[in-house]
XYZ file of C-alpha atoms in Angstrom:
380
model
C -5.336 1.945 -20.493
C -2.317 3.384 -18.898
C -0.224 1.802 -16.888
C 0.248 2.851 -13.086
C 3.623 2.370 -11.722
C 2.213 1.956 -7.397
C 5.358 0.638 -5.955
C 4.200 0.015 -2.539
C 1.207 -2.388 -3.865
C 3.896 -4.032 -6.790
C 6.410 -4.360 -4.150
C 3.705 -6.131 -1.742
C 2.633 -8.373 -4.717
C 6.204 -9.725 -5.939
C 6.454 -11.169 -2.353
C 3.463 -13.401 -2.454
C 4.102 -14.350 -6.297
C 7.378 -14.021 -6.599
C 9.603 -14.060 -9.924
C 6.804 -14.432 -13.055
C 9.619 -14.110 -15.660
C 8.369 -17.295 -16.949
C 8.717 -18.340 -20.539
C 5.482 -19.882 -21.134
C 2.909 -17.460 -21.822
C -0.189 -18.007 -20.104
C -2.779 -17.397 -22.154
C -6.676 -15.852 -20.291
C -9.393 -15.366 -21.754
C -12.190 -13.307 -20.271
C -15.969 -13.500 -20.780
C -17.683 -10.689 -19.238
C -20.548 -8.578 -19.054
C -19.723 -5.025 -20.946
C -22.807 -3.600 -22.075
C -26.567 -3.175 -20.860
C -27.928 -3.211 -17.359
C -25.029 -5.583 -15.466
C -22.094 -3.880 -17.613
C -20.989 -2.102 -14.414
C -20.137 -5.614 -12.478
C -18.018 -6.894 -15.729
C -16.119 -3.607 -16.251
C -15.459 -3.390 -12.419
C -14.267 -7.093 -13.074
C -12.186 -6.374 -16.010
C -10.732 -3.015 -15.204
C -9.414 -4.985 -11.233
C -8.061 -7.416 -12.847
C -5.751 -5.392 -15.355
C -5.020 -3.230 -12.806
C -3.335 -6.280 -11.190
C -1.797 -7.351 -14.565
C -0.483 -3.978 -14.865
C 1.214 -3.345 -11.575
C 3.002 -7.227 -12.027
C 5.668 -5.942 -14.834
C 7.117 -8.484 -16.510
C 4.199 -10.817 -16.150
C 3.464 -13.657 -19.259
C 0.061 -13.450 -19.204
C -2.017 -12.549 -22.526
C -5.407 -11.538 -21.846
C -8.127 -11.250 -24.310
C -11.391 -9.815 -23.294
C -15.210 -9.941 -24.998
C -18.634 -8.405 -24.047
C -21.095 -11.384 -23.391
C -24.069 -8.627 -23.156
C -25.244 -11.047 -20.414
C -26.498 -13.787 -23.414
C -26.016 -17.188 -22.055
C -25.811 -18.643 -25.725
C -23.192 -15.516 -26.726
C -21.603 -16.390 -23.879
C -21.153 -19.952 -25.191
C -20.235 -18.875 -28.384
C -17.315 -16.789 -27.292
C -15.760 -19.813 -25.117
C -15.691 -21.999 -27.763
C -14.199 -19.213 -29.890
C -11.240 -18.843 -27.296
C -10.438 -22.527 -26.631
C -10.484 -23.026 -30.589
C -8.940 -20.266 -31.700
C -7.029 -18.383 -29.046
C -6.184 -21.056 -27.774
C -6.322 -20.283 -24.207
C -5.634 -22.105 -21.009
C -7.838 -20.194 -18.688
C -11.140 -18.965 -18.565
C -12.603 -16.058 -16.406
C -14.386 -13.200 -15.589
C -18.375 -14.295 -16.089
C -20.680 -12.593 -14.011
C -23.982 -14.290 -13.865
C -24.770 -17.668 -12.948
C -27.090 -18.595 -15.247
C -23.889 -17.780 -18.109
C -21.463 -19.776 -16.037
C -23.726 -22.665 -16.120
C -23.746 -22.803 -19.457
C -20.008 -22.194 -20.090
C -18.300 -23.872 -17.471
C -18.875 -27.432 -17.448
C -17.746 -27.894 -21.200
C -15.038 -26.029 -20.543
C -13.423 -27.507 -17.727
C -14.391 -30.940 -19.572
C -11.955 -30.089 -22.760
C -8.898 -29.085 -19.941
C -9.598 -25.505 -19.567
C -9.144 -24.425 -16.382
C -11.961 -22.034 -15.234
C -11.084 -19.293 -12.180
C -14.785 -17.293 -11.366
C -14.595 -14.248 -10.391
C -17.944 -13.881 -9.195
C -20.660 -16.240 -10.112
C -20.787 -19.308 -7.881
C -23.859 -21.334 -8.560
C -24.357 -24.200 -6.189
C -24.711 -26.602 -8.886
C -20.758 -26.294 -9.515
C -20.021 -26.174 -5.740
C -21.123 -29.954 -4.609
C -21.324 -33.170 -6.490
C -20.491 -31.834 -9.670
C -17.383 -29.646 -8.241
C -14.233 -30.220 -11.136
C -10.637 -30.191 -10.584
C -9.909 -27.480 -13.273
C -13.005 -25.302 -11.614
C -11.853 -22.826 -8.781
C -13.888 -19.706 -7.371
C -11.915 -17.251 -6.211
C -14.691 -15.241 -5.167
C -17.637 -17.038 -3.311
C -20.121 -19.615 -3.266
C -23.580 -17.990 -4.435
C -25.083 -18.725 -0.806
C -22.403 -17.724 1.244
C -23.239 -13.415 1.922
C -26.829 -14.455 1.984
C -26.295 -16.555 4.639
C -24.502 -13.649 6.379
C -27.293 -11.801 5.528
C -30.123 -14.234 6.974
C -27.476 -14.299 10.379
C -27.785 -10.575 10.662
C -31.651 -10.452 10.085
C -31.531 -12.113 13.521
C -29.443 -9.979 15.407
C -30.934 -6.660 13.869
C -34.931 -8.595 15.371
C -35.999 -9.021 12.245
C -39.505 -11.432 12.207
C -41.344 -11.054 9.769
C -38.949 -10.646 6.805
C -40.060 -10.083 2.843
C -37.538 -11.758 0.972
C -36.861 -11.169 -3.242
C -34.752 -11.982 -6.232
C -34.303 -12.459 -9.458
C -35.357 -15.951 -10.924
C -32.118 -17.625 -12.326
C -29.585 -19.513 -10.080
C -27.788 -17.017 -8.374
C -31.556 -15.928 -7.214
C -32.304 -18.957 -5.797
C -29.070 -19.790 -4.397
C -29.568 -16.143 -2.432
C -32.769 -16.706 -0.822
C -31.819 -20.330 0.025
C -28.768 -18.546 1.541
C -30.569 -15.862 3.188
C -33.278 -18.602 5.095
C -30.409 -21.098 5.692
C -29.849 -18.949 8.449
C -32.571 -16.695 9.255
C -34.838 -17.642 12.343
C -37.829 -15.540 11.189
C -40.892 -15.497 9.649
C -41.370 -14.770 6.373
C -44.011 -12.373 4.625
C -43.021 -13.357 1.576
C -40.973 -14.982 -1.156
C -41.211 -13.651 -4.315
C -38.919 -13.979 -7.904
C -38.454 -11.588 -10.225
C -37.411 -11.479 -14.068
C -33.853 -11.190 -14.537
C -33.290 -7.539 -16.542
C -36.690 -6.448 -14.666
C -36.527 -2.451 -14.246
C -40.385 -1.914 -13.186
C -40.810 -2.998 -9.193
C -44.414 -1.597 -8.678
C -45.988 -4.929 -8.347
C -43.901 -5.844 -6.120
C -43.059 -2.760 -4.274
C -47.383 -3.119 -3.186
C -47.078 -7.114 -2.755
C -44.606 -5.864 0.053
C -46.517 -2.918 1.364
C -49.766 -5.880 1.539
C -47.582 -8.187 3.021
C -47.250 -6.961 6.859
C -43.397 -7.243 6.840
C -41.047 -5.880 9.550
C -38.141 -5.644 6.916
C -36.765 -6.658 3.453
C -34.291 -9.067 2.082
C -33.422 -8.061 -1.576
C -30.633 -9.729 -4.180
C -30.921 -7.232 -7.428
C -27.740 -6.843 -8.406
C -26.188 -4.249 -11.022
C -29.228 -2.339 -12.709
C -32.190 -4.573 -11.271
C -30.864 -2.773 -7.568
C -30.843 0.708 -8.856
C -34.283 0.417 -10.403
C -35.600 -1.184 -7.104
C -34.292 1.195 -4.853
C -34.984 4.298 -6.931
C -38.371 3.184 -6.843
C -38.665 2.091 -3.045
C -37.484 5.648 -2.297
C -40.544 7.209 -4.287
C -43.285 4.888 -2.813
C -42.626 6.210 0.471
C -42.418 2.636 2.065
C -39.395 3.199 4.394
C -39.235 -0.864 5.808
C -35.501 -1.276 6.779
C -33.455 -3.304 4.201
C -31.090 -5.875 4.916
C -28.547 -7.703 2.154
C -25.341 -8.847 0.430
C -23.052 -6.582 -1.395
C -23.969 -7.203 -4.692
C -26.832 -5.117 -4.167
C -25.201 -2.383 -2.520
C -22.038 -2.607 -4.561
C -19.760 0.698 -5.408
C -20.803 0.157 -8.835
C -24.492 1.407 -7.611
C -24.601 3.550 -5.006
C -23.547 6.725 -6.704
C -26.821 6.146 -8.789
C -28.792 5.021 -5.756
C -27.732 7.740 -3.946
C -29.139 8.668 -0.351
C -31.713 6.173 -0.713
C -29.471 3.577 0.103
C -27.715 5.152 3.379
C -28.289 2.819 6.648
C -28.801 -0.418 4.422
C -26.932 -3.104 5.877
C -25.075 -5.778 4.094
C -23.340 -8.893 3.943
C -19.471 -9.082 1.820
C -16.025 -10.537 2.102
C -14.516 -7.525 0.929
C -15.214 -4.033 1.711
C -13.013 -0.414 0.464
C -11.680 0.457 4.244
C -10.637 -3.496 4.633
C -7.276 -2.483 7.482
C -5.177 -4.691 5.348
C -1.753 -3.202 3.655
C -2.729 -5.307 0.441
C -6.402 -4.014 0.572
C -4.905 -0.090 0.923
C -2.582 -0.539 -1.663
C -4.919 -1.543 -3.861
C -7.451 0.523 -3.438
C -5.143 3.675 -3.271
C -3.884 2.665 -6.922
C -7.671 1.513 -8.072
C -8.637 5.142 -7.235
C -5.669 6.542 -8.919
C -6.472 4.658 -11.910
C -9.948 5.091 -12.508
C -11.339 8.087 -10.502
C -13.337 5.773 -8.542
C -13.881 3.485 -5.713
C -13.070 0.196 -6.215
C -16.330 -2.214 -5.834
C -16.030 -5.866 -4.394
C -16.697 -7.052 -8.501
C -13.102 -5.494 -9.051
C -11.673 -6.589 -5.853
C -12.392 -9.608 -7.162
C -11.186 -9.720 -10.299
C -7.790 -8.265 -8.772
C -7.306 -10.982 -6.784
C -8.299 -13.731 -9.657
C -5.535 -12.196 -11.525
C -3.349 -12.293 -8.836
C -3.876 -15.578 -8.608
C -2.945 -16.555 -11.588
C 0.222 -14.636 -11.596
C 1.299 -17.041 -8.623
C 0.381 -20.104 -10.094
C 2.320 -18.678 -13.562
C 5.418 -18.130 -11.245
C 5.530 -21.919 -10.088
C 4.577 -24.482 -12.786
C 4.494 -23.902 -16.729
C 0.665 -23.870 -17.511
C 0.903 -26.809 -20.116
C 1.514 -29.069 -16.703
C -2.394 -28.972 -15.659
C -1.387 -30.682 -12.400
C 1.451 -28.245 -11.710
C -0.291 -25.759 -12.115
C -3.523 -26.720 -10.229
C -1.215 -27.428 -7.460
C 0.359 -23.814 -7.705
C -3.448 -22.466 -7.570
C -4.288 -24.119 -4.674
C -1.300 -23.405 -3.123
C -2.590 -19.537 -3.282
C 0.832 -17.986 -2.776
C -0.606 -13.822 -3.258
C -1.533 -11.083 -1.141
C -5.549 -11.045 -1.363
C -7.653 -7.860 -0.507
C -9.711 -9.248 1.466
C -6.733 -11.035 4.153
C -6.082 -14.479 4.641
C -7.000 -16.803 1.907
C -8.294 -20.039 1.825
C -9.441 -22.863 0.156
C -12.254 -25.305 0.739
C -12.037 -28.965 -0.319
C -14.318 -28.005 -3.649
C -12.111 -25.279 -4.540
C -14.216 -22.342 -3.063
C -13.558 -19.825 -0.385
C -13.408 -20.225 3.340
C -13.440 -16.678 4.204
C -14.229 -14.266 7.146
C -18.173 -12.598 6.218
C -18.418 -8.963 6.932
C -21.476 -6.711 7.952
C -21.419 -3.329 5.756
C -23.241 -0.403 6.534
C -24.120 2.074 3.566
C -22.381 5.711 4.901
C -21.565 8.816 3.422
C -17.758 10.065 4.124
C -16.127 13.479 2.557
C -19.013 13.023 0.177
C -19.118 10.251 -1.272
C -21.200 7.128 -0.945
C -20.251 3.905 -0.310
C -19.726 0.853 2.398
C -18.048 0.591 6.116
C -17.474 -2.646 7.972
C -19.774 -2.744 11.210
C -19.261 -5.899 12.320
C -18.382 -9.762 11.315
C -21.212 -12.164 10.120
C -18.975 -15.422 10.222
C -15.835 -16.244 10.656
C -13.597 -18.816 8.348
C -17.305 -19.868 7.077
C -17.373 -22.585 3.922
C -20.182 -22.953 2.036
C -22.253 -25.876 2.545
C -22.310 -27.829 -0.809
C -18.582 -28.878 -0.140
C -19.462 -31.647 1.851
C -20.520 -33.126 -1.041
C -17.654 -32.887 -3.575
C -15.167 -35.380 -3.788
C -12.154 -33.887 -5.429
């Protein structure tokens, strides 16, 4: 990959993280999803976060990056790999929450510090939070809920709610009714990798909904929605991001225009590190930056601040130096809560079309400075 010289967004950065001419190299390693139907999230995480690396020159960070093909027990295989023989002293980049449960908790156990970001399952967010485990991302309930608080406004009732059956599934539709008012037509779970919705596209039709609630993210979305369009049922859809993504919609296409959804982050963010970013994203890579790579942009970020104030080696130091979050995020203001997860402003998106092309505008605010509820519970 080249590498884009954007002065206004490195000039922007190097105030929040200052000098990183450190001597200790800090070494990542990343665990993503590359290949089959969720590659698009891990390659919108990977490609954001060397696009930060990138535009920090002289940064000591060493990344090294492997394709999970969204196998918990690969996934496993490949941590164990790093921390033995690369020898890292970070962790990142897993998408799904069923592979972060099965990486994480060993690997914040040996001293690896782990920084998600994307999956937050809320088994890792309460009484079994971890002093080397930070999301820089989300909590798993938290757009849901944003989601479940907009179903009200929008007079939603009778709401048919779905998603995939692994953590991050559950976590969403616990979000979604944490804060939905309504009645629901149903509840269903679906198989994760599932690209045939016909069942359920007719349990829905049956059901006497007023609207839809749908997590399906990466390819499990686009085969939903491509199929939703040809069934003819036209019940309005309401969300979170990960479903309506940038990494999507240019295969959904018009079928997802007017779909509303929840996110922290969104492309026309009015924020000079947001613009920056995704002026030199687009540069880059042709494309429009999704909230996966916003997110892995600001993990690395991260990291570069931390690697500008302690040496790596000092786990305290430099836990202190991540918490202290000294970087320009995306998506504004930054925050932590007290189990090392997000307090952060929740956005409504609406699916548009502008100069041709596809993608999400900010409509209104779902929550402001909103924590995720399994905090109260860890005692870090």
């Amino acid at each position: 990959m080249k590498v884009l010289k954007h002065a206004a967004l490195a000039a922007t950065l190097a105030v929040g993280a200052g000098s990183v001419a450190q001597a200790e190299t800090v070494s990542v390693g990343m665990i993503t999803t590359l290949s089959g139907g969720g590659a698009g999230l891990g390659v919108d995480v990977r490609d954001g976060f060397q696009l930060a690396l990138d535009l920090a020159e002289g940064h000591n960070i060493r990344l090294v990056v492997e394709d999970d093909a969204q196998r918990p027990e690969l996934a496993v295989q490949i941590a164990e790999r790093m921390i033995q023989s690369e020898r890292v002293d970070i962790l990142t980049g897993i998408i799904w929450s069923n592979l972060a449960m099965a990486v994480v908790p060993s690997a914040v156990a040996q001293d690896i510090l782990y920084l998600s970001p994307n999956a937050g399952p809320s088994a890792l967010a309460g009484a079994n939070c971890h002093p080397n485990y930070f999301n820089v991302a989300w909590q798993n309930d938290m757009l849901h809920e944003g989601a479940g608080a907009y179903a009200n406004e929008l007079g939603y009732e009778n709401t048919f709610i779905m998603a995939p059956n692994y953590p991050a599934g559950t976590d969403a539709l616990n979000g979604f009714k944490r804060y939905y008012d309504g009645e629901l037509a149903g509840e269903l779970f679906t198989q994760v990798g599932q690209t045939d919705y016909a069942a359920e596209i007719a349990q829905i039709r049956a059901s006497g909904a007023d609207s839809i609630f749908i997590f399906l993210p990466g390819g499990m979305g686009i085969s939903f929605m491509r199929q939703y369009e040809q069934s003819g049922l036209d019940l309005p859809i309401v969300s979170a991001a990960f479903t309506f993504s940038q990494d999507m919609l240019p295969a959904v296409g018009t079928a997802a225009l007017g779909v509303f959804n929840a996110s922290q982050w969104s492309p026309d963010l009015d924020n000079a590190a947001n613009q920056d970013f995704v002026a030199a994203f687009r540069a880059e890579f042709g494309r429009i930056p999704s909230l996966y790579a916003s997110q892995g942009f600001d993990t690395a970020n991260l990291i570069l601040s931390a690697a500008a104030k302690a040496d790596v080696s000092d786990r305290a130091a430099f836990r202190q130096a991540l918490l202290e979050a000294d970087f320009a995020s995306v998506r504004g203001d930054f925050a932590w809560g007290p189990n090392q997860h997000p307090v952060q402003r929740v956005y409504i998106r609406e699916v548009v079309e502008v100069d041709g092309e596809i993608t999400n505008r900010i409509i209104g605010t779902a929550f402001e400075a909103h924590a995720d509820v399994h905090g109260e519970n860890c005692n870090l």
